[in-house]
PDB file of C-alpha atoms in Angstrom:
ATOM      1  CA  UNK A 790     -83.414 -74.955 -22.057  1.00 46.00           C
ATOM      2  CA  UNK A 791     -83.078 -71.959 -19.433  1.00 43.00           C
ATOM      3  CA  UNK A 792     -86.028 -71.273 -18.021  1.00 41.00           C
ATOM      4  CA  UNK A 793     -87.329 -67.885 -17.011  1.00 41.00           C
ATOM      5  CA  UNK A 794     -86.582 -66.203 -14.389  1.00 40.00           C
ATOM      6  CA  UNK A 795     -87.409 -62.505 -13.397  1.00 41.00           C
ATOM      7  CA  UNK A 796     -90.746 -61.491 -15.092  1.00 39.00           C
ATOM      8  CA  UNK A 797     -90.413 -58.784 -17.334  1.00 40.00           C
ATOM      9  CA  UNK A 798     -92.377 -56.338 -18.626  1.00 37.00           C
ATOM     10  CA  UNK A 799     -93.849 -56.962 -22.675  1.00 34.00           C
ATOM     11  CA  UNK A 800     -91.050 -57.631 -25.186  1.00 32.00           C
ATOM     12  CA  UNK A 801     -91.355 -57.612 -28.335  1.00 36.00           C
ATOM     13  CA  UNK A 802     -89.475 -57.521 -31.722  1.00 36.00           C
ATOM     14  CA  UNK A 803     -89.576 -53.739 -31.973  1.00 35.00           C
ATOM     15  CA  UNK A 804     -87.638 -53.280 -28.849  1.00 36.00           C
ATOM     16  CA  UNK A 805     -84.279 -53.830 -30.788  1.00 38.00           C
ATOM     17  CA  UNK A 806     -85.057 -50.852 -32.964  1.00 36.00           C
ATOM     18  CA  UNK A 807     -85.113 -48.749 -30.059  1.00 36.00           C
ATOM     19  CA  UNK A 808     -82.267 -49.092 -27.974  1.00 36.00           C
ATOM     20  CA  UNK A 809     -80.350 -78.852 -31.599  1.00 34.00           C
ATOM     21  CA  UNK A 810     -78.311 -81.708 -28.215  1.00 31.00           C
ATOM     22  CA  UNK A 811     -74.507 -81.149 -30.194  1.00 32.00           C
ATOM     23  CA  UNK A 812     -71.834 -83.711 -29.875  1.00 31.00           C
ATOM     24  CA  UNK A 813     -69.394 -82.303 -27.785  1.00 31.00           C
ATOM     25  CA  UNK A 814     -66.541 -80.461 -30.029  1.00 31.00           C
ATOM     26  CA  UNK A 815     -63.349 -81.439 -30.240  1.00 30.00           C
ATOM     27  CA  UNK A 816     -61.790 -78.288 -29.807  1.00 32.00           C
ATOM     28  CA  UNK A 817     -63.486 -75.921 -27.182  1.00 31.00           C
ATOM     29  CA  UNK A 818     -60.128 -73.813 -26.261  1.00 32.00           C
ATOM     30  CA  UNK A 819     -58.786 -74.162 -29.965  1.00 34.00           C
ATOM     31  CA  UNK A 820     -55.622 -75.644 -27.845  1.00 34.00           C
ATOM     32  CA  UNK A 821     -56.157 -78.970 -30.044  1.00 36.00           C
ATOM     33  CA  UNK A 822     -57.134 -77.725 -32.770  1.00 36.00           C
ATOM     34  CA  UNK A 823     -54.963 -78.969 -36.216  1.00 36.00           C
ATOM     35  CA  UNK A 824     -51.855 -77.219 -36.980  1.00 38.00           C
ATOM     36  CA  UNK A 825     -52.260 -74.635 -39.862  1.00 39.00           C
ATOM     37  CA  UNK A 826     -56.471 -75.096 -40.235  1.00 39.00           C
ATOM     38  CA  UNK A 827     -58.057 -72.489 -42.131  1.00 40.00           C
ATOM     39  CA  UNK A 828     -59.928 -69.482 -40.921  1.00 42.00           C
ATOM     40  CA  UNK A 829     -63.488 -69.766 -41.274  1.00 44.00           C
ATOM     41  CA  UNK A 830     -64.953 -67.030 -43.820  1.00 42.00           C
ATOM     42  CA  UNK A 831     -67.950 -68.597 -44.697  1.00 42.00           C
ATOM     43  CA  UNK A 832     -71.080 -66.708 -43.592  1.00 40.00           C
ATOM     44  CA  UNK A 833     -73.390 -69.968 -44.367  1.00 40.00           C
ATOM     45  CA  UNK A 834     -74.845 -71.593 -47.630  1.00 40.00           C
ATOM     46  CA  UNK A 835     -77.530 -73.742 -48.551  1.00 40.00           C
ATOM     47  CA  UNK A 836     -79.600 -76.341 -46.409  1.00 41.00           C
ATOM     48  CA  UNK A 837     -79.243 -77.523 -42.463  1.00 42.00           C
ATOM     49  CA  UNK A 838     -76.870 -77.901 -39.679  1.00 41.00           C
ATOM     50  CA  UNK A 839     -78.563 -80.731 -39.095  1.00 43.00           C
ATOM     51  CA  UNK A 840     -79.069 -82.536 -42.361  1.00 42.00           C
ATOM     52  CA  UNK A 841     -74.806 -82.871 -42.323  1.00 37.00           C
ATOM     53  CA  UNK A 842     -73.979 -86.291 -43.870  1.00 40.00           C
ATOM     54  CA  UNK A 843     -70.010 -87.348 -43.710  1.00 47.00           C
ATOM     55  CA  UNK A 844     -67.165 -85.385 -42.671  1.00 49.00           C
ATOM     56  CA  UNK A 845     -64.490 -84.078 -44.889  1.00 51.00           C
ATOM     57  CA  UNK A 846     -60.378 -84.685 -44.454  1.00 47.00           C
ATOM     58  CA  UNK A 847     -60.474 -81.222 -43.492  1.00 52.00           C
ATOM     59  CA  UNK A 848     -59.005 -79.732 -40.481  1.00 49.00           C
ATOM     60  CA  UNK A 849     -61.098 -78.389 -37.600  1.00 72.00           C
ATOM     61  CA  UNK A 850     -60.678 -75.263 -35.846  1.00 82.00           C
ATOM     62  CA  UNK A 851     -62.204 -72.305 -34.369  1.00 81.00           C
ATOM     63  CA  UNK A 852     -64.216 -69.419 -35.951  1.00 79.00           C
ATOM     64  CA  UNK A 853     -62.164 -66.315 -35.428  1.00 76.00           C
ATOM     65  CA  UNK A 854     -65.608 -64.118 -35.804  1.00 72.00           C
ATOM     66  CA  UNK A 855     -67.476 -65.674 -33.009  1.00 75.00           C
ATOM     67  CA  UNK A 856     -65.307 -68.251 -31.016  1.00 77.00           C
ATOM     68  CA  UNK A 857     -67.269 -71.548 -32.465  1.00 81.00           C
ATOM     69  CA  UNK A 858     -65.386 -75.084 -32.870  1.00 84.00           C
ATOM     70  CA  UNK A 859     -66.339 -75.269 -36.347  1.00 86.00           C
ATOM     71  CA  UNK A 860     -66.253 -78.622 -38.444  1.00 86.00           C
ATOM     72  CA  UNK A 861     -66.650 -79.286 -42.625  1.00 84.00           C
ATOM     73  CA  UNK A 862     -68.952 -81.731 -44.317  1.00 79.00           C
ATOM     74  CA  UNK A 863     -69.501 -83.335 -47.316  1.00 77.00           C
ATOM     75  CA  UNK A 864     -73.411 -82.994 -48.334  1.00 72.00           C
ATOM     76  CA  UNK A 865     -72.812 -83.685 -51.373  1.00 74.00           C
ATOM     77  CA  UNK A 866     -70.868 -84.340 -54.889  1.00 79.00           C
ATOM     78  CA  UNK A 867     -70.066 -80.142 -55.143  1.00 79.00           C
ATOM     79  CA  UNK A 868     -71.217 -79.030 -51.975  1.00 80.00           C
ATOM     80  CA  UNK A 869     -69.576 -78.382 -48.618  1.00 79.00           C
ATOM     81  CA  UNK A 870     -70.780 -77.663 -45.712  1.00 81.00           C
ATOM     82  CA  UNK A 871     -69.620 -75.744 -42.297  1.00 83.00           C
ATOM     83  CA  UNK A 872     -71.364 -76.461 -38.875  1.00 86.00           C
ATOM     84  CA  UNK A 873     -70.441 -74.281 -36.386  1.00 86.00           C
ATOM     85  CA  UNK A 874     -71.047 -76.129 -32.525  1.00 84.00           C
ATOM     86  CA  UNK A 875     -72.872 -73.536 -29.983  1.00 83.00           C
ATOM     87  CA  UNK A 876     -71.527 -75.586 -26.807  1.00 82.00           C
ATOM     88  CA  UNK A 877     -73.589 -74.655 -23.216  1.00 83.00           C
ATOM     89  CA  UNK A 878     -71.469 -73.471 -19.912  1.00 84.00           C
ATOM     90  CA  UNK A 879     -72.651 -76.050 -17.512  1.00 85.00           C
ATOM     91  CA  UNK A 880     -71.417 -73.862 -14.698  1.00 89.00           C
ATOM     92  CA  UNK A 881     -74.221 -71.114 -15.624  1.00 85.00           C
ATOM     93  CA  UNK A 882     -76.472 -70.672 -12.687  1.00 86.00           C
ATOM     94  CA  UNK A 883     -80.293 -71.323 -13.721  1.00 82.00           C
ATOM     95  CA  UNK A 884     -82.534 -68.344 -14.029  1.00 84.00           C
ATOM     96  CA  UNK A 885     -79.595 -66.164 -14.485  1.00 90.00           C
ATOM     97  CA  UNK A 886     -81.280 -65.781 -18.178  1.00 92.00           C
ATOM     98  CA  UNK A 887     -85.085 -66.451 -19.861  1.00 94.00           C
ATOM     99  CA  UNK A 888     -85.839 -67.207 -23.099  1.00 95.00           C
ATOM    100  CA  UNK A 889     -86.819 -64.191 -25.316  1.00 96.00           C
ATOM    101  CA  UNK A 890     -87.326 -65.618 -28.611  1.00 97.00           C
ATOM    102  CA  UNK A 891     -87.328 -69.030 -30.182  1.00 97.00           C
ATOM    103  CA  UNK A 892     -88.295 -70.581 -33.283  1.00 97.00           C
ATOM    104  CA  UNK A 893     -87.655 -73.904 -34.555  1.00 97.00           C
ATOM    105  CA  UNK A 894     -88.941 -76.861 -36.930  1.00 95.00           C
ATOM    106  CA  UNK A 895     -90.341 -80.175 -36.641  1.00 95.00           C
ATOM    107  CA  UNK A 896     -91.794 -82.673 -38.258  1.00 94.00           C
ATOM    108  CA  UNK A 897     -95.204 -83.836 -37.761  1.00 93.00           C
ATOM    109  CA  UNK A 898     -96.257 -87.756 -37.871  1.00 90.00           C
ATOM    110  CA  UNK A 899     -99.504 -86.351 -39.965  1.00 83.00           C
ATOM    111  CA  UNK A 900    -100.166 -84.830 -42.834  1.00 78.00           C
ATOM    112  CA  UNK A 901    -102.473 -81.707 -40.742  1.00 81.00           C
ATOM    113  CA  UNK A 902     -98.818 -80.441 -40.266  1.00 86.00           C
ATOM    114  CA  UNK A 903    -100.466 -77.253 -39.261  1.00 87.00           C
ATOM    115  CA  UNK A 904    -103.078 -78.330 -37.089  1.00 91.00           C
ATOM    116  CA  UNK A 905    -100.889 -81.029 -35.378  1.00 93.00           C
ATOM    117  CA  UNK A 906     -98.836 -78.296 -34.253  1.00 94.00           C
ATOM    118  CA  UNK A 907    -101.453 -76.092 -33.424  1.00 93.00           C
ATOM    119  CA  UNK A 908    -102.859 -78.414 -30.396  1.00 93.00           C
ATOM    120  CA  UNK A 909     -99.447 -79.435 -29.291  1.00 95.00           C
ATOM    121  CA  UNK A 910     -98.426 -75.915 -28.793  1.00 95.00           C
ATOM    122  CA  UNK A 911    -101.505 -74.895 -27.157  1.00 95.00           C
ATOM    123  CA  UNK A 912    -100.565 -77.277 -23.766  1.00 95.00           C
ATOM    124  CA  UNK A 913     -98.263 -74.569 -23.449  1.00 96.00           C
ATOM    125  CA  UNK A 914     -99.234 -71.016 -24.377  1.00 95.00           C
ATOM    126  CA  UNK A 915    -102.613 -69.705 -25.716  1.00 93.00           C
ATOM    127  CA  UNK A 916    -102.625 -69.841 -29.289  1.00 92.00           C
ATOM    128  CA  UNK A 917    -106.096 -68.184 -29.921  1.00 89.00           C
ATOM    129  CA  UNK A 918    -106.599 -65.164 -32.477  1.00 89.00           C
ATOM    130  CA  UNK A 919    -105.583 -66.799 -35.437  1.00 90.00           C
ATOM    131  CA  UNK A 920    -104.619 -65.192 -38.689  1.00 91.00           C
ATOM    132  CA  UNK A 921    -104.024 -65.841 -42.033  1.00 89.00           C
ATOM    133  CA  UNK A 922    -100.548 -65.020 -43.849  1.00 82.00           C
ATOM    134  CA  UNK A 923     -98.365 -65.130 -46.966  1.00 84.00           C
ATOM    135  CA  UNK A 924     -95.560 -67.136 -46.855  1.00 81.00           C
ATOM    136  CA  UNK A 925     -92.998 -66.686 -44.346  1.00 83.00           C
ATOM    137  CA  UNK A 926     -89.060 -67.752 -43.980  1.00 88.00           C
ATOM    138  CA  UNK A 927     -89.122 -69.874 -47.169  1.00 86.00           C
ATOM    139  CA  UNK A 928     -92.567 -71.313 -46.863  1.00 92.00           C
ATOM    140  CA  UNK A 929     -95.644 -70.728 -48.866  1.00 91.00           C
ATOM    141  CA  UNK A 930     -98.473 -70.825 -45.841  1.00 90.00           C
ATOM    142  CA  UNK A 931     -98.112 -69.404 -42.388  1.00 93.00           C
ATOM    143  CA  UNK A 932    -100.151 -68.296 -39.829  1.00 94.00           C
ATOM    144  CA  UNK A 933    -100.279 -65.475 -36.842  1.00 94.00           C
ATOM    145  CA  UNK A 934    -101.382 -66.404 -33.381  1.00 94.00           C
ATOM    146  CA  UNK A 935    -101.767 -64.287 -29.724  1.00 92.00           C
ATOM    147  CA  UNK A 936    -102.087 -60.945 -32.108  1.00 91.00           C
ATOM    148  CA  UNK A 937     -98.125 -60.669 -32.485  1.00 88.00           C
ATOM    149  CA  UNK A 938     -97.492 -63.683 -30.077  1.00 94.00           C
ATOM    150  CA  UNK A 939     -96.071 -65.645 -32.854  1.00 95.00           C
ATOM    151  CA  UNK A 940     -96.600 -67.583 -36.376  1.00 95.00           C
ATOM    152  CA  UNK A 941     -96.264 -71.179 -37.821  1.00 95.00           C
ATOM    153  CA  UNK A 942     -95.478 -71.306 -41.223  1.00 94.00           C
ATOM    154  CA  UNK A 943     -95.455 -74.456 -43.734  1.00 93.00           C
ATOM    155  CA  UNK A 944     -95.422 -75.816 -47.086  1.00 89.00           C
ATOM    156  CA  UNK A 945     -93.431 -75.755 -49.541  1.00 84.00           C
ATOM    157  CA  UNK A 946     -91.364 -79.068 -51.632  1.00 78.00           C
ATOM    158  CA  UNK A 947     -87.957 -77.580 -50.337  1.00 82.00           C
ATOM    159  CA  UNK A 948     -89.215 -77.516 -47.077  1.00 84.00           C
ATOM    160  CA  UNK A 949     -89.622 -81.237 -46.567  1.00 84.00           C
ATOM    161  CA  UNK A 950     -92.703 -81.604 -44.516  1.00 88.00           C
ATOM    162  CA  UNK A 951     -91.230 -79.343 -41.782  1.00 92.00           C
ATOM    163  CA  UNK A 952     -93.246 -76.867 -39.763  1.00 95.00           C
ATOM    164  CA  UNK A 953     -91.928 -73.739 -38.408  1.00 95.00           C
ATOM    165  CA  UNK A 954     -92.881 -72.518 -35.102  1.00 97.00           C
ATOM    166  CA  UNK A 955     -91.911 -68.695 -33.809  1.00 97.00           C
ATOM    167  CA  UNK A 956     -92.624 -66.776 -30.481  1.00 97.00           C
ATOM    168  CA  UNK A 957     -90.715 -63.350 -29.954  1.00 93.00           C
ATOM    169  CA  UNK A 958     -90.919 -61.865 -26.649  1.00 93.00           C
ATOM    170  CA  UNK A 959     -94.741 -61.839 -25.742  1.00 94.00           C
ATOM    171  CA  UNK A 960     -95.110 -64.947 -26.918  1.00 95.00           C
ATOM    172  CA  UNK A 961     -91.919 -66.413 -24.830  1.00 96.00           C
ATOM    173  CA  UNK A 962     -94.031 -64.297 -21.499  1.00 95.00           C
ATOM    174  CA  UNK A 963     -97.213 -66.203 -22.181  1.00 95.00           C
ATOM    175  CA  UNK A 964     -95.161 -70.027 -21.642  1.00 95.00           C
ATOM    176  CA  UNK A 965     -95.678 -71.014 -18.329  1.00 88.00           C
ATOM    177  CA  UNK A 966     -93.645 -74.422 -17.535  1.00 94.00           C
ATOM    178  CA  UNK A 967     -90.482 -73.895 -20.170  1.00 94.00           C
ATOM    179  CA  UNK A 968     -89.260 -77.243 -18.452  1.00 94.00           C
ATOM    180  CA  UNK A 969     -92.287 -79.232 -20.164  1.00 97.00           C
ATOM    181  CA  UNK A 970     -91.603 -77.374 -23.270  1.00 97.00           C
ATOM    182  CA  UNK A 971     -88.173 -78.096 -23.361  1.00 95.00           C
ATOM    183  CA  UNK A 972     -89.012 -81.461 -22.811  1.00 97.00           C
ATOM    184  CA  UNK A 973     -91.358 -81.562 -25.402  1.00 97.00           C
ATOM    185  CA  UNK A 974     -89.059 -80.239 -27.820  1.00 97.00           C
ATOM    186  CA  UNK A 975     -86.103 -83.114 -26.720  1.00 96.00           C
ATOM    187  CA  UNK A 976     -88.891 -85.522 -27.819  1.00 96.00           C
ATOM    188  CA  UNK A 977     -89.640 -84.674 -31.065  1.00 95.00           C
ATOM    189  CA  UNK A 978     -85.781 -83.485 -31.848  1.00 94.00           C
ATOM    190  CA  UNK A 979     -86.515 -80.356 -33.233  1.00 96.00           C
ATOM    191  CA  UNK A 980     -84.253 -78.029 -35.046  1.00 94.00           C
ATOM    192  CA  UNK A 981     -83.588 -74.800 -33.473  1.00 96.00           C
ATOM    193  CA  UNK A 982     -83.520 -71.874 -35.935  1.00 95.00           C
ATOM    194  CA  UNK A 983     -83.017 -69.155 -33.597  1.00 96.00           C
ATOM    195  CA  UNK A 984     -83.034 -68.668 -29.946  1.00 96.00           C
ATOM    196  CA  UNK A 985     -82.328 -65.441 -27.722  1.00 97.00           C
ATOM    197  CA  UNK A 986     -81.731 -65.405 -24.167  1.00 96.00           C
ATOM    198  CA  UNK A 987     -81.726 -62.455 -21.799  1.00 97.00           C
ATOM    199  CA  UNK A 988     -80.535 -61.062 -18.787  1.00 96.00           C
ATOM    200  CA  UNK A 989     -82.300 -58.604 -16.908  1.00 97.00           C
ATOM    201  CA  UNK A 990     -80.085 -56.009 -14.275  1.00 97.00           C
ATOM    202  CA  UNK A 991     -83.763 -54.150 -12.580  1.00 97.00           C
ATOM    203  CA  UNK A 992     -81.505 -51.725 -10.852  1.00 96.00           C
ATOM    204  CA  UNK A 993     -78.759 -51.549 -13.142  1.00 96.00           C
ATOM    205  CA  UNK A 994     -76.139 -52.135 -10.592  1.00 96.00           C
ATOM    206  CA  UNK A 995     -74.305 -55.009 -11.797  1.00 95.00           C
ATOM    207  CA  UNK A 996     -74.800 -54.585 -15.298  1.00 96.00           C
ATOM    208  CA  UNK A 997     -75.015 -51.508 -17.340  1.00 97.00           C
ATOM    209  CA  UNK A 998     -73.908 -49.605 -20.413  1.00 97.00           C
ATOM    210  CA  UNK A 999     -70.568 -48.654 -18.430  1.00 96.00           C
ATOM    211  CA  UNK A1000     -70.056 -52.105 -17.241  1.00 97.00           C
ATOM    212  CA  UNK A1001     -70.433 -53.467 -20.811  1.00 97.00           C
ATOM    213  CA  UNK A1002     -67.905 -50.533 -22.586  1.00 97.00           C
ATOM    214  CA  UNK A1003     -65.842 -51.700 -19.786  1.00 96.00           C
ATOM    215  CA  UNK A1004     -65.799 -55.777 -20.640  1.00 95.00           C
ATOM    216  CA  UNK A1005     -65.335 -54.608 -24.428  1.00 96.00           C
ATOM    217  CA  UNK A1006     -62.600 -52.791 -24.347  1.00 95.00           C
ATOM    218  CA  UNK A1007     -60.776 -54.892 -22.016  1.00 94.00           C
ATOM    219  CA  UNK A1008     -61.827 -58.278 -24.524  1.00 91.00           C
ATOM    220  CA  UNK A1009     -64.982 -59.247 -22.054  1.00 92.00           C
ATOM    221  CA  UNK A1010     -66.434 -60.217 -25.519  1.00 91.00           C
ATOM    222  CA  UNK A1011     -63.923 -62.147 -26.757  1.00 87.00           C
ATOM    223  CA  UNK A1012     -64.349 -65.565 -27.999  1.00 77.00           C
ATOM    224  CA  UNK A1013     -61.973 -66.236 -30.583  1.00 68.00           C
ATOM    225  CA  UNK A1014     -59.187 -64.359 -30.146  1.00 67.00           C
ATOM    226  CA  UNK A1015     -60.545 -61.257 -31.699  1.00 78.00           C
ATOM    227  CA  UNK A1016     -62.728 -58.260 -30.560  1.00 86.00           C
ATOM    228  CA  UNK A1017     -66.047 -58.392 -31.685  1.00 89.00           C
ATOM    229  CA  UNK A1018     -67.221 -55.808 -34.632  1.00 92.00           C
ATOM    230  CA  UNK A1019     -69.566 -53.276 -32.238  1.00 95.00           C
ATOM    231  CA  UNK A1020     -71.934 -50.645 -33.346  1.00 96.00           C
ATOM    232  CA  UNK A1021     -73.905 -47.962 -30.933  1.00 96.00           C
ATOM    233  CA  UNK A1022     -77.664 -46.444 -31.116  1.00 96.00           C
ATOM    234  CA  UNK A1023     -79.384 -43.870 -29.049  1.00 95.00           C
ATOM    235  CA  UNK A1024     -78.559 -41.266 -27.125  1.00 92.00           C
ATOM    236  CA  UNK A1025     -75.029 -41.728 -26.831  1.00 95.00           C
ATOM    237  CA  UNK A1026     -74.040 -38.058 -27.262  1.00 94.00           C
ATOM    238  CA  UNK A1027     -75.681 -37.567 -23.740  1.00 92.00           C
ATOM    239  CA  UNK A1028     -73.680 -40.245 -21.285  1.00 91.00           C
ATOM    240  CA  UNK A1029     -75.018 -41.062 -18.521  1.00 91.00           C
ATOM    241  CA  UNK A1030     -77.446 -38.342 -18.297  1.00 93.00           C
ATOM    242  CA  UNK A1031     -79.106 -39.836 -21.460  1.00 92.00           C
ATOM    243  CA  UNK A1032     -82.674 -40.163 -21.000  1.00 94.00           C
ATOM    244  CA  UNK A1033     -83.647 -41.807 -24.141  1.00 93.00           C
ATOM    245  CA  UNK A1034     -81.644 -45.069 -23.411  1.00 95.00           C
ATOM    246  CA  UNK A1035     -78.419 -46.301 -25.494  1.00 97.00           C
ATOM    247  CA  UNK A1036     -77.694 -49.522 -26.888  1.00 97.00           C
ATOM    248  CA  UNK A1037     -74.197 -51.266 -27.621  1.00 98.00           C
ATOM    249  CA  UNK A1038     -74.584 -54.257 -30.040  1.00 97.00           C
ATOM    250  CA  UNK A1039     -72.168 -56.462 -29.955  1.00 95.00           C
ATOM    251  CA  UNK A1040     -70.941 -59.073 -33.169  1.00 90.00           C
ATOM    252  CA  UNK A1041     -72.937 -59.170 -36.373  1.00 86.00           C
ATOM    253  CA  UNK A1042     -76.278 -61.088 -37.472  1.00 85.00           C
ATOM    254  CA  UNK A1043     -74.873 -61.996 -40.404  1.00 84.00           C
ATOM    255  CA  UNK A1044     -72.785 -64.610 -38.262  1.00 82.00           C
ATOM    256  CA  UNK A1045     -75.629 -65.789 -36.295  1.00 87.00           C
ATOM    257  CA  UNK A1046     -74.505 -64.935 -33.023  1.00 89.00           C
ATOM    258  CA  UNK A1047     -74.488 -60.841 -31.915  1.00 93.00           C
ATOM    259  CA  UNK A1048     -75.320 -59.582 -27.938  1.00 95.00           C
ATOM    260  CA  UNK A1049     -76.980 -56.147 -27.137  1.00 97.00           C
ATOM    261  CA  UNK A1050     -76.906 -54.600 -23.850  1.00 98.00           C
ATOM    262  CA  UNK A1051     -79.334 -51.382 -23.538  1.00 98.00           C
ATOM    263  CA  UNK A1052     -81.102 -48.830 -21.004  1.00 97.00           C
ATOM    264  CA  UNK A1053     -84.314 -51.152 -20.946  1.00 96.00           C
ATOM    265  CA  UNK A1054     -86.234 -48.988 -18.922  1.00 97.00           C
ATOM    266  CA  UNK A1055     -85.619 -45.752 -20.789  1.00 96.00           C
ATOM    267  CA  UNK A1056     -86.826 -47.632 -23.954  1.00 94.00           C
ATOM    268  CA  UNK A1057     -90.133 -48.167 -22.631  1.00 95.00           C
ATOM    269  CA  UNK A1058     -90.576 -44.909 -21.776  1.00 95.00           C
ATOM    270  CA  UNK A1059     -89.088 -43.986 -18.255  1.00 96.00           C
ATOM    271  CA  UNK A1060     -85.835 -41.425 -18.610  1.00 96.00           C
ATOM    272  CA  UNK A1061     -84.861 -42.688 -14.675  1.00 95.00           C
ATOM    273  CA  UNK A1062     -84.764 -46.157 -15.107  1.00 96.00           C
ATOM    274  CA  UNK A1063     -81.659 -47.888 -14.035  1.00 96.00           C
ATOM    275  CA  UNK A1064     -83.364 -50.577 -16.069  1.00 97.00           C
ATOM    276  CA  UNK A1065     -80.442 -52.632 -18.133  1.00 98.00           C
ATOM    277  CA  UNK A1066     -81.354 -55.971 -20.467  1.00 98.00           C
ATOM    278  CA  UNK A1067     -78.649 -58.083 -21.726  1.00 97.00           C
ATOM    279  CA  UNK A1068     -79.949 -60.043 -25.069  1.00 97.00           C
ATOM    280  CA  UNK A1069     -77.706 -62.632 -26.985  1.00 95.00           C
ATOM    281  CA  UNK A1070     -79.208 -63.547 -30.354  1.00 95.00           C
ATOM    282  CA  UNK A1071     -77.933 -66.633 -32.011  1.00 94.00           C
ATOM    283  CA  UNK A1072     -79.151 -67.878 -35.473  1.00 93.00           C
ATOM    284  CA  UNK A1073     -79.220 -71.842 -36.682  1.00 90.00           C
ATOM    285  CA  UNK A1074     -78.206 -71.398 -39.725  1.00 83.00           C
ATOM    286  CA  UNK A1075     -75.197 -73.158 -40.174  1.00 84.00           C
ATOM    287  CA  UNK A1076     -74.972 -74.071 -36.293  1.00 87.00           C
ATOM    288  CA  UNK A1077     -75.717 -76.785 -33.889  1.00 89.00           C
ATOM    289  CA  UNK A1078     -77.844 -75.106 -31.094  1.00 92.00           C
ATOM    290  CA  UNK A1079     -78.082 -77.542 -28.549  1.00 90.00           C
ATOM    291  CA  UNK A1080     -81.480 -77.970 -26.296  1.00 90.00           C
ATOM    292  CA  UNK A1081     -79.084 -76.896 -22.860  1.00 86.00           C
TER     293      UNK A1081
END
């Protein structure tokens, strides 16, 4: 788990409007990959990465759309199942990003599902402020914590006893010792839903909006052989004299994996700030997100 690095200033899930361990894959390059295998369309189905039971005769490959070794399972009679494998750069320096959001599930060993969690959670982060909710994500019961810190949500028969857990940006600000959470979360093999990780450039000298039109067009995004769908917002008509702040998203949600770069600074507020946040947003739906 990448722990934080430089402190940043409140984040939160409205800031985008303005601007599992895997198995190691087989076929990181595509290089080895079977002759002829099929480009991935699927966008995901029903149930869990993790909850895969026995592979298929069916060739492995890579994910055109976002670069993934991908692999097909059996999970049942009529159903089939695609895992894409998230795989970590172990030459990444540490602290080079911080974890920005995270949710995942678990299972507690007692039926106060909610409560269990509850006093685990609060070794690492204040959960105080508590609030009650409708169901959230699929499950019938959740609650808010940290007023906007986060939720847990549970219940539900399709749900299977899990618990959901989800911090955005203030809550990830409010963990102190990410190592001991990541620890924590290695022990009780949790199932990672979503995580984002950022990157922040204070003085926008290294990265910025030019830097990332730059890697872009020159296929700095590239992971699969294809350039990445993009999409702008903000105050793009105004360059580099923009004093609003301008975002360039990168990929698609709908995937599961998507990066935005944007004038940080100039979204909170400041129409000088050389500010510039890289976020990359990657969903568990039908992908192995490994603790690393």
């Amino acid at each position: 788990m990448a722990s934080r690095g430089n402190k940043s200033s409140k984040f939160d899930e409205g800031a985008h409007a303005g601007a599992g361990r895997a198995a190691e894959p087989p076929h990181r390059d595509g290089g080895g990959a079977t002759e002829g295998a099929p480009r991935l369309v699927t966008t995901g189905g029903k149930g869990e990465a993790q909850r895969t039971e026995r592979p298929c005769h069916t060739p492995k490959g890579i994910d055109e759309d976002t670069g993934e070794p991908f692999e097909v399972f059996a999970a049942g009679p009529r159903h089939v199942k695609v895992v894409r494998h998230l795989t970590p750069d172990a030459a990444a320096m540490p602290h080079t990003a911080h974890v920005d959001a995270l949710a995942f599930t678990v299972v507690p060993p007692n039926a106060e599902a909610m409560r269990w969690l509850v006093r685990e959670m609060q070794a690492y982060l204040p959960i105080d402020d508590l609030k009650a909710g409708k169901g959230r994500f699929g499950f019938k019961q959740s609650i808010q914590f940290g007023n906007g810190a986060g939720l847990i949500a549970w219940g539900g028969k399709s749900q299977r006893d899990r618990v959901l857990f989800s911090i955005l940006g203030k809550g990830c600000s409010l963990v102190q010792d990410w190592p001991a959470v990541a620890d924590w979360m290695r022990s009780h093999r949790v199932a990672f839903k979503r995580v984002d990780l950022a990157h922040d450039d204070f003085s926008g000298e290294a990265v910025n909006i030019a830097w990332a039109v730059q890697q872009y067009e020159s296929k700095g995004f590239n992971a699969g052989g294809r350039k990445p769908k993009h999409g702008t917002r903000g105050d793009w008509l105004s360059g580099e004299a923009s004093t609003g702040g301008r975002t360039l998203d990168i990929g698609s949600r709908t995937s599961g994996k998507c990066c935005r770069v944007y004038e940080k600074g100039k979204q909170l507020g400041d129409p000088t700030s050389r500010w510039t946040r890289v976020e990359v947003e990657w969903h568990g739906k039908d992908r192995l997100i490994p603790l690393e």
